[in-house]
Amino acid sequence: MAGLQVLEDQYGAKGLAVAGFYSDNFGKQGGSDEQIRGVTDKYGVQHDQYVVAPVVGDDARPLFAWLLKQPNPGPREGELAPSWNFFKWLIDRDGKLVGAFDMRTYPGKDPASNEWQSSPLVQAIEAQL
């Protein structure tokens, strides 16, 4: 099962919702709805998934245009624009951007592991819940 799905399984009852957005901004990563469903089924992904949409540039969807204009809350330094897939933004219950994590920040798949416990993403989520 994919690590982001494990996050939602672990913290969903406390209010965390994971949403996956597919984009061709980083090469042909999208595909048809059937292809995307095949990948999510293969990895046990059940959290919300959305159609292929631009996430950067002049044609970025409104959500991403808004995200990219926010002050950078860290821990990632520099621009908030993703440079590759699996970029993660953490938005609090009040709709404020409180974290930005690139593809290298991964929680792992086991909440009992040291990788999970030391993950900056997991720590940021727990601070919000």
PDB file of C-alpha atoms in Angstrom:
ATOM      1  CA  MET A   1       0.000   0.000   0.000  1.00  0.00           C
ATOM      2  CA  ALA A   2       1.273   3.464  -0.867  1.00  0.00           C
ATOM      3  CA  GLY A   3       2.633   5.622   1.967  1.00  0.00           C
ATOM      4  CA  LEU A   4       0.209   8.466   1.353  1.00  0.00           C
ATOM      5  CA  GLN A   5      -2.690   6.030   1.676  1.00  0.00           C
ATOM      6  CA  VAL A   6      -1.233   4.814   4.969  1.00  0.00           C
ATOM      7  CA  LEU A   7      -1.186   8.450   6.143  1.00  0.00           C
ATOM      8  CA  GLU A   8      -4.885   8.796   5.427  1.00  0.00           C
ATOM      9  CA  ASP A   9      -5.624   5.427   7.031  1.00  0.00           C
ATOM     10  CA  GLN A  10      -3.651   6.435  10.130  1.00  0.00           C
ATOM     11  CA  TYR A  11      -5.002   9.980  10.533  1.00  0.00           C
ATOM     12  CA  GLY A  12      -8.246  10.120   8.554  1.00  0.00           C
ATOM     13  CA  ALA A  13     -10.441   9.706  11.634  1.00  0.00           C
ATOM     14  CA  LYS A  14      -8.698  12.776  13.106  1.00  0.00           C
ATOM     15  CA  GLY A  15      -9.427  14.874  10.025  1.00  0.00           C
ATOM     16  CA  LEU A  16      -6.587  14.279   7.550  1.00  0.00           C
ATOM     17  CA  ALA A  17      -7.662  13.935   3.940  1.00  0.00           C
ATOM     18  CA  VAL A  18      -5.176  13.060   1.209  1.00  0.00           C
ATOM     19  CA  ALA A  19      -5.940  14.172  -2.339  1.00  0.00           C
ATOM     20  CA  GLY A  20      -3.904  13.021  -5.333  1.00  0.00           C
ATOM     21  CA  PHE A  21      -3.654  15.227  -8.419  1.00  0.00           C
ATOM     22  CA  TYR A  22      -2.192  13.903 -11.640  1.00  0.00           C
ATOM     23  CA  SER A  23      -0.280  16.230 -13.923  1.00  0.00           C
ATOM     24  CA  ASP A  24       1.608  16.054 -17.200  1.00  0.00           C
ATOM     25  CA  ASN A  25       3.816  18.975 -16.154  1.00  0.00           C
ATOM     26  CA  PHE A  26       6.647  16.526 -15.435  1.00  0.00           C
ATOM     27  CA  GLY A  27       6.474  14.342 -18.522  1.00  0.00           C
ATOM     28  CA  LYS A  28       3.584  12.186 -19.559  1.00  0.00           C
ATOM     29  CA  GLN A  29       2.655  11.049 -16.050  1.00  0.00           C
ATOM     30  CA  GLY A  30      -1.108  11.168 -16.360  1.00  0.00           C
ATOM     31  CA  GLY A  31      -2.944   8.830 -18.639  1.00  0.00           C
ATOM     32  CA  SER A  32      -6.567   7.975 -19.071  1.00  0.00           C
ATOM     33  CA  ASP A  33      -8.923   7.510 -16.149  1.00  0.00           C
ATOM     34  CA  GLU A  34      -8.633   3.735 -16.687  1.00  0.00           C
ATOM     35  CA  GLN A  35      -4.810   3.840 -16.605  1.00  0.00           C
ATOM     36  CA  ILE A  36      -4.811   5.937 -13.444  1.00  0.00           C
ATOM     37  CA  ARG A  37      -7.330   3.587 -11.823  1.00  0.00           C
ATOM     38  CA  GLY A  38      -5.088   0.643 -12.741  1.00  0.00           C
ATOM     39  CA  VAL A  39      -2.114   2.228 -10.966  1.00  0.00           C
ATOM     40  CA  THR A  40      -4.095   3.231  -7.888  1.00  0.00           C
ATOM     41  CA  ASP A  41      -5.658  -0.235  -7.673  1.00  0.00           C
ATOM     42  CA  LYS A  42      -2.215  -1.867  -7.989  1.00  0.00           C
ATOM     43  CA  TYR A  43      -0.892   0.117  -5.006  1.00  0.00           C
ATOM     44  CA  GLY A  44      -4.031   0.017  -2.856  1.00  0.00           C
ATOM     45  CA  VAL A  45      -4.677   3.749  -3.138  1.00  0.00           C
ATOM     46  CA  GLN A  46      -8.160   4.661  -1.967  1.00  0.00           C
ATOM     47  CA  HIS A  47      -7.785   8.354  -1.137  1.00  0.00           C
ATOM     48  CA  ASP A  48      -9.351  10.900  -3.467  1.00  0.00           C
ATOM     49  CA  GLN A  49      -7.776  11.103  -6.929  1.00  0.00           C
ATOM     50  CA  TYR A  50      -8.326  13.862  -9.469  1.00  0.00           C
ATOM     51  CA  VAL A  51      -7.958  14.130 -13.214  1.00  0.00           C
ATOM     52  CA  VAL A  52      -4.825  15.214 -15.018  1.00  0.00           C
ATOM     53  CA  ALA A  53      -4.438  18.980 -14.644  1.00  0.00           C
ATOM     54  CA  PRO A  54      -1.651  21.562 -14.861  1.00  0.00           C
ATOM     55  CA  VAL A  55      -0.115  22.339 -11.465  1.00  0.00           C
ATOM     56  CA  VAL A  56       2.486  24.906 -12.550  1.00  0.00           C
ATOM     57  CA  GLY A  57       2.732  27.636 -15.160  1.00  0.00           C
ATOM     58  CA  ASP A  58       0.218  30.085 -16.573  1.00  0.00           C
ATOM     59  CA  ASP A  59      -2.417  27.374 -17.010  1.00  0.00           C
ATOM     60  CA  ALA A  60      -2.145  25.961 -13.464  1.00  0.00           C
ATOM     61  CA  ARG A  61      -5.524  25.155 -11.953  1.00  0.00           C
ATOM     62  CA  PRO A  62      -6.819  27.715  -9.407  1.00  0.00           C
ATOM     63  CA  LEU A  63      -5.899  25.573  -6.380  1.00  0.00           C
ATOM     64  CA  PHE A  64      -2.282  25.355  -7.479  1.00  0.00           C
ATOM     65  CA  ALA A  65      -2.096  28.992  -8.547  1.00  0.00           C
ATOM     66  CA  TRP A  66      -3.267  29.876  -5.006  1.00  0.00           C
ATOM     67  CA  LEU A  67      -0.775  27.487  -3.366  1.00  0.00           C
ATOM     68  CA  LEU A  68       2.137  28.912  -5.341  1.00  0.00           C
ATOM     69  CA  LYS A  69       1.318  32.457  -4.169  1.00  0.00           C
ATOM     70  CA  GLN A  70       1.380  31.572  -0.459  1.00  0.00           C
ATOM     71  CA  PRO A  71       4.306  32.373   1.844  1.00  0.00           C
ATOM     72  CA  ASN A  72       6.571  29.349   2.089  1.00  0.00           C
ATOM     73  CA  PRO A  73       5.934  27.740   5.498  1.00  0.00           C
ATOM     74  CA  GLY A  74       8.819  25.272   5.110  1.00  0.00           C
ATOM     75  CA  PRO A  75      10.387  22.952   5.816  1.00  0.00           C
ATOM     76  CA  ARG A  76      11.203  22.980   2.103  1.00  0.00           C
ATOM     77  CA  GLU A  77      13.223  26.041   1.123  1.00  0.00           C
ATOM     78  CA  GLY A  78      12.802  28.037  -2.065  1.00  0.00           C
ATOM     79  CA  GLU A  79       9.823  28.065  -4.360  1.00  0.00           C
ATOM     80  CA  LEU A  80       6.634  26.240  -3.568  1.00  0.00           C
ATOM     81  CA  ALA A  81       6.328  24.985  -7.138  1.00  0.00           C
ATOM     82  CA  PRO A  82       6.876  21.258  -7.487  1.00  0.00           C
ATOM     83  CA  SER A  83       9.783  20.177  -9.643  1.00  0.00           C
ATOM     84  CA  TRP A  84       8.571  16.588  -9.926  1.00  0.00           C
ATOM     85  CA  ASN A  85       5.782  14.248  -8.842  1.00  0.00           C
ATOM     86  CA  PHE A  86       4.683  13.506  -5.282  1.00  0.00           C
ATOM     87  CA  PHE A  87       5.031  17.058  -4.025  1.00  0.00           C
ATOM     88  CA  LYS A  88       2.967  17.480  -0.874  1.00  0.00           C
ATOM     89  CA  TRP A  89       1.308  20.575   0.566  1.00  0.00           C
ATOM     90  CA  LEU A  90      -0.189  20.497   4.047  1.00  0.00           C
ATOM     91  CA  ILE A  91      -3.186  22.763   4.588  1.00  0.00           C
ATOM     92  CA  ASP A  92      -4.634  23.217   8.072  1.00  0.00           C
ATOM     93  CA  ARG A  93      -8.291  23.137   9.093  1.00  0.00           C
ATOM     94  CA  ASP A  94      -8.542  26.905   8.542  1.00  0.00           C
ATOM     95  CA  GLY A  95      -7.315  26.676   4.945  1.00  0.00           C
ATOM     96  CA  LYS A  96      -3.821  27.991   5.650  1.00  0.00           C
ATOM     97  CA  LEU A  97      -0.776  26.444   4.008  1.00  0.00           C
ATOM     98  CA  VAL A  98       1.368  25.110   6.866  1.00  0.00           C
ATOM     99  CA  GLY A  99       3.838  22.795   5.126  1.00  0.00           C
ATOM    100  CA  ALA A 100       5.441  22.036   1.779  1.00  0.00           C
ATOM    101  CA  PHE A 101       7.341  18.802   1.129  1.00  0.00           C
ATOM    102  CA  ASP A 102       9.070  17.639  -2.037  1.00  0.00           C
ATOM    103  CA  MET A 103       9.207  14.138  -3.454  1.00  0.00           C
ATOM    104  CA  ARG A 104      12.098  13.135  -1.179  1.00  0.00           C
ATOM    105  CA  THR A 105       9.920  13.519   1.928  1.00  0.00           C
ATOM    106  CA  TYR A 106       8.186  10.183   2.261  1.00  0.00           C
ATOM    107  CA  PRO A 107       6.617   8.799   5.434  1.00  0.00           C
ATOM    108  CA  GLY A 108       7.249   5.156   4.638  1.00  0.00           C
ATOM    109  CA  LYS A 109       4.541   2.532   4.956  1.00  0.00           C
ATOM    110  CA  ASP A 110       4.819   1.451   8.587  1.00  0.00           C
ATOM    111  CA  PRO A 111       3.608   3.800  11.358  1.00  0.00           C
ATOM    112  CA  ALA A 112       5.679   1.816  13.884  1.00  0.00           C
ATOM    113  CA  SER A 113       8.954   2.353  12.012  1.00  0.00           C
ATOM    114  CA  ASN A 114      11.675   4.889  12.757  1.00  0.00           C
ATOM    115  CA  GLU A 115      11.299   6.199   9.189  1.00  0.00           C
ATOM    116  CA  TRP A 116       7.667   7.046   9.902  1.00  0.00           C
ATOM    117  CA  GLN A 117       8.268   8.508  13.352  1.00  0.00           C
ATOM    118  CA  SER A 118      11.100  10.763  12.117  1.00  0.00           C
ATOM    119  CA  SER A 119       9.368  11.886   8.916  1.00  0.00           C
ATOM    120  CA  PRO A 120       8.988  15.691   8.789  1.00  0.00           C
ATOM    121  CA  LEU A 121       5.669  15.143   6.991  1.00  0.00           C
ATOM    122  CA  VAL A 122       4.296  12.906   9.741  1.00  0.00           C
ATOM    123  CA  GLN A 123       5.521  15.299  12.428  1.00  0.00           C
ATOM    124  CA  ALA A 124       3.858  18.257  10.678  1.00  0.00           C
ATOM    125  CA  ILE A 125       0.582  16.361  10.336  1.00  0.00           C
ATOM    126  CA  GLU A 126       0.609  15.314  13.986  1.00  0.00           C
ATOM    127  CA  ALA A 127       1.243  18.932  15.024  1.00  0.00           C
ATOM    128  CA  GLN A 128      -1.927  19.951  13.165  1.00  0.00           C
ATOM    129  CA  LEU A 129      -4.110  17.187  14.588  1.00  0.00           C
TER     130      LEU A 129
END
